[in-house]
PDB file of C-alpha atoms in Angstrom:
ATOM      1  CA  UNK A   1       0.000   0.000   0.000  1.00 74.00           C
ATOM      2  CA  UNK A   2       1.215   3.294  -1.075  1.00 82.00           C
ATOM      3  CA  UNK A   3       2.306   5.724   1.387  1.00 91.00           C
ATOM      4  CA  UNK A   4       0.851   9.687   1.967  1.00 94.00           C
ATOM      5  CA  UNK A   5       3.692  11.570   0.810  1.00 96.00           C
ATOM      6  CA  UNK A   6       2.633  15.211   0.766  1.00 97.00           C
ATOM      7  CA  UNK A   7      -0.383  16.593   2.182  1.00 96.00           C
ATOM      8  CA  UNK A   8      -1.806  20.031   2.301  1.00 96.00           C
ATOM      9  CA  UNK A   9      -4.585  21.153   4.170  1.00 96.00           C
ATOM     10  CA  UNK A  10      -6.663  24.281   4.058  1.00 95.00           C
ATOM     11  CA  UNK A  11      -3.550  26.259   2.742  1.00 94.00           C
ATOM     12  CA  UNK A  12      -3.566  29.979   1.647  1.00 92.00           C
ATOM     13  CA  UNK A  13      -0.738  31.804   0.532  1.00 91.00           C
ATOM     14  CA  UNK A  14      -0.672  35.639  -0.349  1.00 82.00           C
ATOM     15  CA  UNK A  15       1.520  38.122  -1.202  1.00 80.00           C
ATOM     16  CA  UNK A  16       0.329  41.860  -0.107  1.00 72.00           C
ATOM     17  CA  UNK A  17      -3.137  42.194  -0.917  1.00 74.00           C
ATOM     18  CA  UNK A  18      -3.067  39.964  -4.020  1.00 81.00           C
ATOM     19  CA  UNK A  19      -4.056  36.052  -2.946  1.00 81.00           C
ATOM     20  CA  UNK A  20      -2.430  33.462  -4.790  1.00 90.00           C
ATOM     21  CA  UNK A  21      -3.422  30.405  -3.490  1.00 93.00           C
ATOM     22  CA  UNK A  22      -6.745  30.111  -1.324  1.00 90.00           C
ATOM     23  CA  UNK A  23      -7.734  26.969   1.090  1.00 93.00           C
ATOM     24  CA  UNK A  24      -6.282  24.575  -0.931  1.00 94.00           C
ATOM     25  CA  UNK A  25      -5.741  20.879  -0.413  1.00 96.00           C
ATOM     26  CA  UNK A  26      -4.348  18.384  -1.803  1.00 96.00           C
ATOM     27  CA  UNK A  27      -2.746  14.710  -1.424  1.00 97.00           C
ATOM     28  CA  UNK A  28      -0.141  12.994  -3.377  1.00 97.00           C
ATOM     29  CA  UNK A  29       0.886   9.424  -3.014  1.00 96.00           C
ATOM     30  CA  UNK A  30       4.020   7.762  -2.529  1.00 96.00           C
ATOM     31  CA  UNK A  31       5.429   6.953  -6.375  1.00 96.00           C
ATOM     32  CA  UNK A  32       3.269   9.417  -8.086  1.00 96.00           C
ATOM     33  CA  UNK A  33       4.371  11.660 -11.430  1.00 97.00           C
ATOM     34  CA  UNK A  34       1.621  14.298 -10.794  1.00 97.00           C
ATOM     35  CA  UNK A  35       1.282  17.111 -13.498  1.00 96.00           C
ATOM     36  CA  UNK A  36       0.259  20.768 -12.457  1.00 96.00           C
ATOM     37  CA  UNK A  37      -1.368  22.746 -15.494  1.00 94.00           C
ATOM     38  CA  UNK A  38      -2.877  25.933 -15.696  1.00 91.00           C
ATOM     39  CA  UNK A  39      -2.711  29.017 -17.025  1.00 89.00           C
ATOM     40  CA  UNK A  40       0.191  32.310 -15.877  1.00 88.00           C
ATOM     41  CA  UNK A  41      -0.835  33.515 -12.250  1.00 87.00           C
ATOM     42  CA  UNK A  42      -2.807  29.885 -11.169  1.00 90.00           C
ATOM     43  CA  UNK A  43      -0.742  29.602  -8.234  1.00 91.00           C
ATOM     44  CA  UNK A  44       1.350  26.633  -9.604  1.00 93.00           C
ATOM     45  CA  UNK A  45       4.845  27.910  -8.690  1.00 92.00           C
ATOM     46  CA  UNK A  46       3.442  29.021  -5.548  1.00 92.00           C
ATOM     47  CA  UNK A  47       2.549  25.460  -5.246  1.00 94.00           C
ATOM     48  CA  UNK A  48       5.904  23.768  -5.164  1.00 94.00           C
ATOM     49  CA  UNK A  49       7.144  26.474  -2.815  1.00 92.00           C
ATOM     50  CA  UNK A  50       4.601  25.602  -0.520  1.00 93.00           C
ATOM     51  CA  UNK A  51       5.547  22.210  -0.830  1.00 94.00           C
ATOM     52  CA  UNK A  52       8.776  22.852  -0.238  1.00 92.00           C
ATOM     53  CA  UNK A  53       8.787  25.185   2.590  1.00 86.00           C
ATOM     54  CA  UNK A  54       9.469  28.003   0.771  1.00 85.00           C
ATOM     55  CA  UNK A  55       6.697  30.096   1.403  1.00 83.00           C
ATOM     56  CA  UNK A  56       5.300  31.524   4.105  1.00 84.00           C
ATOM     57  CA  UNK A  57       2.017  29.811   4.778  1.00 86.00           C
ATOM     58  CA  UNK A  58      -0.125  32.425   6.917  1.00 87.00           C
ATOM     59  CA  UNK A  59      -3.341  29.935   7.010  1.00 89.00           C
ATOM     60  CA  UNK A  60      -3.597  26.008   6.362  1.00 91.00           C
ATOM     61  CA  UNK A  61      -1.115  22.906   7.257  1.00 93.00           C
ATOM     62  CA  UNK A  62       1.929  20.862   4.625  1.00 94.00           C
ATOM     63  CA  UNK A  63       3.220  17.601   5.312  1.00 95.00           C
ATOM     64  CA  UNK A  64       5.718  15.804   4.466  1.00 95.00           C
ATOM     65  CA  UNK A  65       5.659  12.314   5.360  1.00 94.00           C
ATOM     66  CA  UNK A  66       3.016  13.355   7.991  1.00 93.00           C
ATOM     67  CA  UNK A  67       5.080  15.485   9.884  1.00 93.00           C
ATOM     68  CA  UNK A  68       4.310  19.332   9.599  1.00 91.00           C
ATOM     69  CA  UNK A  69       6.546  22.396   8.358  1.00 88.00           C
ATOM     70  CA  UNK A  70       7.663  24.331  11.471  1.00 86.00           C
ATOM     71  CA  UNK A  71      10.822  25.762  12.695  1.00 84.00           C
ATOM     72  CA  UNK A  72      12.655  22.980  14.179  1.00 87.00           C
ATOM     73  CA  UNK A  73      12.005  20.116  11.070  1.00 89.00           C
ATOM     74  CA  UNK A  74      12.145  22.297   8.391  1.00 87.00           C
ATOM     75  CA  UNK A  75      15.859  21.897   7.300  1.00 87.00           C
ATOM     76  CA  UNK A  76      15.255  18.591   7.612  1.00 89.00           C
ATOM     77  CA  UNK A  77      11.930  17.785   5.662  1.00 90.00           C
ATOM     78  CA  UNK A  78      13.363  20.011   2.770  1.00 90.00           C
ATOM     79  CA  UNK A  79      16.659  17.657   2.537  1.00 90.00           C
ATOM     80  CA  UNK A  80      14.099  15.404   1.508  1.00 93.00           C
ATOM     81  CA  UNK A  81      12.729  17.480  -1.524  1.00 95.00           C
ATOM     82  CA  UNK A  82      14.913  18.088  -4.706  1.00 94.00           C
ATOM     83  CA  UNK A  83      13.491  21.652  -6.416  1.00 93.00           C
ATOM     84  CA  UNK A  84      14.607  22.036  -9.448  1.00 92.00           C
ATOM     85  CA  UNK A  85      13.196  25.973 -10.662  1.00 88.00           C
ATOM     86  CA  UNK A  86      12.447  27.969 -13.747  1.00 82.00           C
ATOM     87  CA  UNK A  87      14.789  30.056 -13.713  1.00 77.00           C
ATOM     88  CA  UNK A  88      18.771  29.589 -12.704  1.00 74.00           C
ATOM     89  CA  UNK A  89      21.382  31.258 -13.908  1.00 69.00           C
ATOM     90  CA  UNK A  90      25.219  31.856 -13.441  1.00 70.00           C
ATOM     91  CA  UNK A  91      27.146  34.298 -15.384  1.00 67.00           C
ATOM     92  CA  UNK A  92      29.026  33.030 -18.445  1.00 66.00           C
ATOM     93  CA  UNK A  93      31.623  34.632 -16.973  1.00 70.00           C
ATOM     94  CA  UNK A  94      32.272  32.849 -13.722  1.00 73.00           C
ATOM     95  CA  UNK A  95      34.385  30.058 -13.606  1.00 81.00           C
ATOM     96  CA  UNK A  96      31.914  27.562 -12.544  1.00 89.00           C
ATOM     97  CA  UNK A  97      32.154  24.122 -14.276  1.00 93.00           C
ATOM     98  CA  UNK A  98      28.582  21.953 -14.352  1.00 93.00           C
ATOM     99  CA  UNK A  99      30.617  19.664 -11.689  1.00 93.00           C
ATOM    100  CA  UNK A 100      30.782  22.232  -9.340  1.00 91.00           C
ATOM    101  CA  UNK A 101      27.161  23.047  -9.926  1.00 92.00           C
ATOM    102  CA  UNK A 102      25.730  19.564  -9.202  1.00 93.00           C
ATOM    103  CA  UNK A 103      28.182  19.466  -6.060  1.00 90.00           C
ATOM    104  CA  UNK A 104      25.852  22.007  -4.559  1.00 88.00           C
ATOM    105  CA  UNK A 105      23.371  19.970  -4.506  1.00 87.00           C
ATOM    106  CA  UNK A 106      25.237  17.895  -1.822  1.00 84.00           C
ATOM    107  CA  UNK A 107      25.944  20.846   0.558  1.00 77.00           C
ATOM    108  CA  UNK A 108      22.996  20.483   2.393  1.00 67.00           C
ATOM    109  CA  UNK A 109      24.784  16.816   3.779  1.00 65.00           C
ATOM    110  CA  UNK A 110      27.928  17.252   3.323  1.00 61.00           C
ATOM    111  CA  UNK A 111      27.896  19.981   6.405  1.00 58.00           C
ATOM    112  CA  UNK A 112      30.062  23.242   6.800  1.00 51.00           C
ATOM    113  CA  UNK A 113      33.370  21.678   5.888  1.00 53.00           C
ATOM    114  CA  UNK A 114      31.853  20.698   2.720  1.00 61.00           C
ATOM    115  CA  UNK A 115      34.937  17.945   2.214  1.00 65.00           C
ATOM    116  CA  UNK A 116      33.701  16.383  -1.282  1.00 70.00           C
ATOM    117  CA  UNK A 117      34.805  12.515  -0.661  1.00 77.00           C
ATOM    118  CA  UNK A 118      34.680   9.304  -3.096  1.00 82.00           C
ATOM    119  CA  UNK A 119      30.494   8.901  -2.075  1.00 85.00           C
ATOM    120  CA  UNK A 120      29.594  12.429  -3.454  1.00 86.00           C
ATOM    121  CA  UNK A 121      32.200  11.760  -6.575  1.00 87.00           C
ATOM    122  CA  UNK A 122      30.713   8.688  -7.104  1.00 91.00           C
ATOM    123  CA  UNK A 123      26.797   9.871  -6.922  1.00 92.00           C
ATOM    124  CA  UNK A 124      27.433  12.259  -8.892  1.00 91.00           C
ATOM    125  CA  UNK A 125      29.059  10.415 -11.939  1.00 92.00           C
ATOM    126  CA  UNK A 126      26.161   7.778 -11.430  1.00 93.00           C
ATOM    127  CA  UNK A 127      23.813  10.881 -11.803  1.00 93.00           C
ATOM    128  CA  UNK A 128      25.718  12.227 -14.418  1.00 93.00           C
ATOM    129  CA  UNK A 129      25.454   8.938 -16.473  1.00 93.00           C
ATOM    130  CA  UNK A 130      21.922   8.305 -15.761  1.00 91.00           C
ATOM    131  CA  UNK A 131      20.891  12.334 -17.518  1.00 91.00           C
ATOM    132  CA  UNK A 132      23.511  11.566 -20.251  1.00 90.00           C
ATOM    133  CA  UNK A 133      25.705  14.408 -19.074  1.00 93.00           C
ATOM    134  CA  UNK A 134      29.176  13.141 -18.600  1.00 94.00           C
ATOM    135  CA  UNK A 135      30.428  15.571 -21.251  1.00 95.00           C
ATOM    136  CA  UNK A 136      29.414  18.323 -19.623  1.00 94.00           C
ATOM    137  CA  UNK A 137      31.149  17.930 -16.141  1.00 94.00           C
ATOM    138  CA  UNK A 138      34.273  19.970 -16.810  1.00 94.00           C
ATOM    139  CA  UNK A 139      32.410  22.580 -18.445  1.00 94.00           C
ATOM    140  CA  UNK A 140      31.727  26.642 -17.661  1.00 91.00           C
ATOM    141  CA  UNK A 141      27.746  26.045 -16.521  1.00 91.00           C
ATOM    142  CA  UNK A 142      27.009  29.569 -17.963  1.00 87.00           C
ATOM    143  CA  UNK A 143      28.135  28.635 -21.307  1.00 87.00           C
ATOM    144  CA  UNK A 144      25.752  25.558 -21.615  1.00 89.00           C
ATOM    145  CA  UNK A 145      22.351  25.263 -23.720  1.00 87.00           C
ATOM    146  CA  UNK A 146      18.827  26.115 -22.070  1.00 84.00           C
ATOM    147  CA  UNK A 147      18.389  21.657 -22.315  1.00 86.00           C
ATOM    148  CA  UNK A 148      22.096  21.450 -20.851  1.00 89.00           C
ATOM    149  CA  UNK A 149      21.405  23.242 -17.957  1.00 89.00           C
ATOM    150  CA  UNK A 150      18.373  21.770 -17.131  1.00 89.00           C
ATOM    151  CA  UNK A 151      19.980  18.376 -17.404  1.00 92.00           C
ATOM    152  CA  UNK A 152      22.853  19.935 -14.668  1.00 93.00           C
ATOM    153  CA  UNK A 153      20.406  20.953 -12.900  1.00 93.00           C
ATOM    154  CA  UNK A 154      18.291  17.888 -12.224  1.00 94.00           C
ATOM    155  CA  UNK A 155      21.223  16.242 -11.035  1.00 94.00           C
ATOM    156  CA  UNK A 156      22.382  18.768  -8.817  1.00 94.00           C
ATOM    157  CA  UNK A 157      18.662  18.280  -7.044  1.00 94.00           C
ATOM    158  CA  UNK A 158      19.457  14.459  -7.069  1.00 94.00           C
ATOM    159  CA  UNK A 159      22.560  15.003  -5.241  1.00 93.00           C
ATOM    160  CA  UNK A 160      20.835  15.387  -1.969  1.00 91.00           C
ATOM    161  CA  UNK A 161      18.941  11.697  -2.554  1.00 93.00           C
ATOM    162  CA  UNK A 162      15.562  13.274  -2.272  1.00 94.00           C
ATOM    163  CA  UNK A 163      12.229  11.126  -1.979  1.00 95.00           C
ATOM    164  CA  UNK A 164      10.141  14.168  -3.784  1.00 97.00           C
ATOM    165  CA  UNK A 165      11.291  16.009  -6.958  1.00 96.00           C
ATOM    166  CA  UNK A 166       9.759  19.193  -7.678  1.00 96.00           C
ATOM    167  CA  UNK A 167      10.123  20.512 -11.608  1.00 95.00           C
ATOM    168  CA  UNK A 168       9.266  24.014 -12.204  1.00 94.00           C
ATOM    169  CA  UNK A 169       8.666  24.466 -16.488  1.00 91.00           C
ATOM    170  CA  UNK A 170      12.021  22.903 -17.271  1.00 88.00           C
ATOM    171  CA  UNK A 171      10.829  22.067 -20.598  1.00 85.00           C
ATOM    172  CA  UNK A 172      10.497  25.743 -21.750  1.00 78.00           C
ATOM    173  CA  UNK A 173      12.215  26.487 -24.501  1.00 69.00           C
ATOM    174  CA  UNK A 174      13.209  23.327 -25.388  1.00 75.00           C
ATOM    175  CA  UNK A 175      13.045  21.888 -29.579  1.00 74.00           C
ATOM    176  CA  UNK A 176      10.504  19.319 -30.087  1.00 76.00           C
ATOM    177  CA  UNK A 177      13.823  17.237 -30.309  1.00 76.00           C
ATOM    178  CA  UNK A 178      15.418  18.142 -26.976  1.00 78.00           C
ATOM    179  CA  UNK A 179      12.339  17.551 -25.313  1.00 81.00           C
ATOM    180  CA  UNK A 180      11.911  14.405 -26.179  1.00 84.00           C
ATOM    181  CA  UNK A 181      15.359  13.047 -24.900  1.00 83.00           C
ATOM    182  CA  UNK A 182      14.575  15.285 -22.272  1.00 86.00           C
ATOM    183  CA  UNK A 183      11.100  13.269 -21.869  1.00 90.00           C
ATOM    184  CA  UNK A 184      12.654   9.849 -21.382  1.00 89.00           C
ATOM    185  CA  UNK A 185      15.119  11.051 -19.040  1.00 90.00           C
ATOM    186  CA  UNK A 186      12.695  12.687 -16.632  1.00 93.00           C
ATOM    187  CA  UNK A 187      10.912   9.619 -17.060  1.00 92.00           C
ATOM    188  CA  UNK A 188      13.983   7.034 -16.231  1.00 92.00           C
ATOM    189  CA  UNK A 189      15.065   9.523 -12.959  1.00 93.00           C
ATOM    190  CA  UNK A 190      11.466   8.972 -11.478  1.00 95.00           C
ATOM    191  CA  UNK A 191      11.484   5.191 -12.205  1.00 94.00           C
ATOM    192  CA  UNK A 192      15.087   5.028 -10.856  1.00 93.00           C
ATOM    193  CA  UNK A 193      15.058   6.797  -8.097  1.00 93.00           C
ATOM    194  CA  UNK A 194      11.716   5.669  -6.806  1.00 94.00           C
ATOM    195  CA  UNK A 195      10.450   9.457  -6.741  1.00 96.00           C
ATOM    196  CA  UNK A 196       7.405  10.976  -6.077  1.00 97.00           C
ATOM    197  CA  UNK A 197       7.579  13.468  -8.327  1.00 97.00           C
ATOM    198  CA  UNK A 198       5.313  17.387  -9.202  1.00 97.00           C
ATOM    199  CA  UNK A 199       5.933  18.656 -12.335  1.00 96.00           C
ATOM    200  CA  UNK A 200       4.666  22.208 -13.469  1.00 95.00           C
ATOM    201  CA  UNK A 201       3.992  22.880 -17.154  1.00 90.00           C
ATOM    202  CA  UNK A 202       2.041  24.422 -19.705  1.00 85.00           C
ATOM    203  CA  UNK A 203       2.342  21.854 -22.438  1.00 84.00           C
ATOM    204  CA  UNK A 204      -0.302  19.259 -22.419  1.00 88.00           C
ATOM    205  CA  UNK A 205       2.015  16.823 -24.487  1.00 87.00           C
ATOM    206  CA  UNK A 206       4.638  16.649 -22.036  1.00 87.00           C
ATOM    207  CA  UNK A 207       1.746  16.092 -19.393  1.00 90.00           C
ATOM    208  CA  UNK A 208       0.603  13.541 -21.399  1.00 91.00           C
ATOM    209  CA  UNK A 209       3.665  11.307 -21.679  1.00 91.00           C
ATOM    210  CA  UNK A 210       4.610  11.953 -18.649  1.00 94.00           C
ATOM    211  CA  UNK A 211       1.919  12.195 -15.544  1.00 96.00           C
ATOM    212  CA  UNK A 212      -0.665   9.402 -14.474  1.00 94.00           C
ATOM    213  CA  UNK A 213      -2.223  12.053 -12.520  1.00 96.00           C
ATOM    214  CA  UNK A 214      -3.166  15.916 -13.446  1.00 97.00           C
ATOM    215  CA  UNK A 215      -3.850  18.945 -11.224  1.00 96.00           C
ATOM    216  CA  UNK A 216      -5.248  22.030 -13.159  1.00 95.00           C
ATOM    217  CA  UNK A 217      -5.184  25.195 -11.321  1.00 94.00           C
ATOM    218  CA  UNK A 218      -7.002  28.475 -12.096  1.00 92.00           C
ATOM    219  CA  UNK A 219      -6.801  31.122  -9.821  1.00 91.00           C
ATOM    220  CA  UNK A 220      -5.355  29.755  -6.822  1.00 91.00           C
ATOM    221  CA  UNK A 221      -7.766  26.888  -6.871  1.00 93.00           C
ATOM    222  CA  UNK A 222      -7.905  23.293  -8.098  1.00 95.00           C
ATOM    223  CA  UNK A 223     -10.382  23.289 -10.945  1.00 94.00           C
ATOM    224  CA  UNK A 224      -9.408  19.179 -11.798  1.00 95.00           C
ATOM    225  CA  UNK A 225      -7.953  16.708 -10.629  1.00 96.00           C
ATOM    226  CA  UNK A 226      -7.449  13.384 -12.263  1.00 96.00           C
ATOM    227  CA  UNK A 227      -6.403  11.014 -14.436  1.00 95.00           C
ATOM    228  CA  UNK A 228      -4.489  12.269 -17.747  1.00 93.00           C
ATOM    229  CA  UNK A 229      -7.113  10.495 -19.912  1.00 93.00           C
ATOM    230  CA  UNK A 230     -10.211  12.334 -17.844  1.00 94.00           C
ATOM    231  CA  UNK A 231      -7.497  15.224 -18.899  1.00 94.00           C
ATOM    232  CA  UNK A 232      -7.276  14.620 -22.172  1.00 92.00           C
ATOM    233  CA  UNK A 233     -11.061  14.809 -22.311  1.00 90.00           C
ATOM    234  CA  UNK A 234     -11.570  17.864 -20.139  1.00 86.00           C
ATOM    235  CA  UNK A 235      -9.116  19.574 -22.712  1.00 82.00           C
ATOM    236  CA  UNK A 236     -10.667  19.279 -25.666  1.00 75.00           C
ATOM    237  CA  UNK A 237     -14.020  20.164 -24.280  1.00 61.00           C
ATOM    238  CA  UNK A 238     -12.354  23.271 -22.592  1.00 58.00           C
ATOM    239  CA  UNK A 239     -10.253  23.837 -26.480  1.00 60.00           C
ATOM    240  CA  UNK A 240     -13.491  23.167 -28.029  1.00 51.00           C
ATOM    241  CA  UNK A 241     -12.347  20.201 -29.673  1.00 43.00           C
ATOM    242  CA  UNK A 242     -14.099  16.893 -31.033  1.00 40.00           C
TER     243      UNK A 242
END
């Protein structure tokens, strides 16, 4: 039986006067590649932050695991969540190799001394293998494609051997190509890793080959939330489609 990984209950989030999410809940299960869709301004960022302690949470509850945000755990319970966002970026400028990057990901374990030893060399060439990106250990992060990057990037989250992977649009911009490759190895890092993985993105094909579940927001609220076939259908009647 299949374990309550992340639960939020009653949650509200705002930011000044403007609310983006309002008394929301939600429940994902251990092993699940949930999609969140929806248009700009739904709240789906603002999701995953919530999720991953992020955001300030004036009203409502998240767990992780069944244990509760607060000041003590928090460190903790987000060790346990790899976030990978939208938007990261180092100048091209800066002598920072993709190796160093995905070393990062590590620092949260690897404690103030931050000694890099043959375990976080050899996670990270396992990683490294697994997304295809041996090539691109040695070099300058800010000189790599938008794909490339992304690719660094996931494996910098894996570095901290997290249970829940968070992916914020990381197929923007992407060819039809690239995002394909990039497809399957999304895909293989769930399966491998035994994830429960949230994925945020606005294109319904890469929902589609991806998710068994879908969460479309509008507004701050959950307007569906289902299976990507009852998707599929809800999309065309939404598109107008036959």
């Amino acid at each position: 039986m299949k374990a309550l990984k992340i639960q939020l209950i009653n949650v509200s989030i705002g930011y000044m006067s403007e609310t983006i999410i309002e008394d929301l809940s939600l429940d994902i299960m251990e092993g699940e590649f949930t999609g969140i869709f929806g248009p700009n301004g739904a709240g789906k960022t603002t999701l995953l932050c919530a999720v991953n302690g992020l955001a300030r949470i004036p009203a409502g509850k998240v767990f992780i695991n069944g244990e509760a945000f607060n000041i003590l755990n928090e460190n903790a319970l987000r060790r346990k969540i790899g976030y990978v966002p939208q938007h990261f970026e180092i100048d091209a400028k800066l002598p920072v190799i993709s190796e160093e990057v995905i070393l990062m990901g590590r620092y949260g374990k690897m404690g103030c001394l931050r000694f890099v030893g043959n375990v976080e060399k050899n996670l990270m060439r396992e990683l490294a293998s697994l997304l295809e990106i041996n090539h691109l250990l040695r070099k300058p992060f800010g000189q790599l494609s938008g794909g490339e990057k992304k690719r660094v990037l996931i494996a910098r989250a894996l570095m901290q051997e997290p249970e829940i992977m968070l992916l914020d649009e990381i197929f923007a911009w992407l060819d039809r190509d690239m995002a394909s490759s990039f497809t399957k190895a999304i895909r293989d890092v769930h399966k491998t890793k035994n994830l429960t993985t949230l994925i945020v993105s606005h294109n319904i094909e890469t929902i589609y080959k991806l998710c068994s579940r879908v969460i479309w927001m509008e507004e701050g609220k959950i307007v569906f939330d289902g299976s990507r076939e009852d998707f599929m259908k809800r999309i065309r009647i939404y598109d107008g489609l036959n």
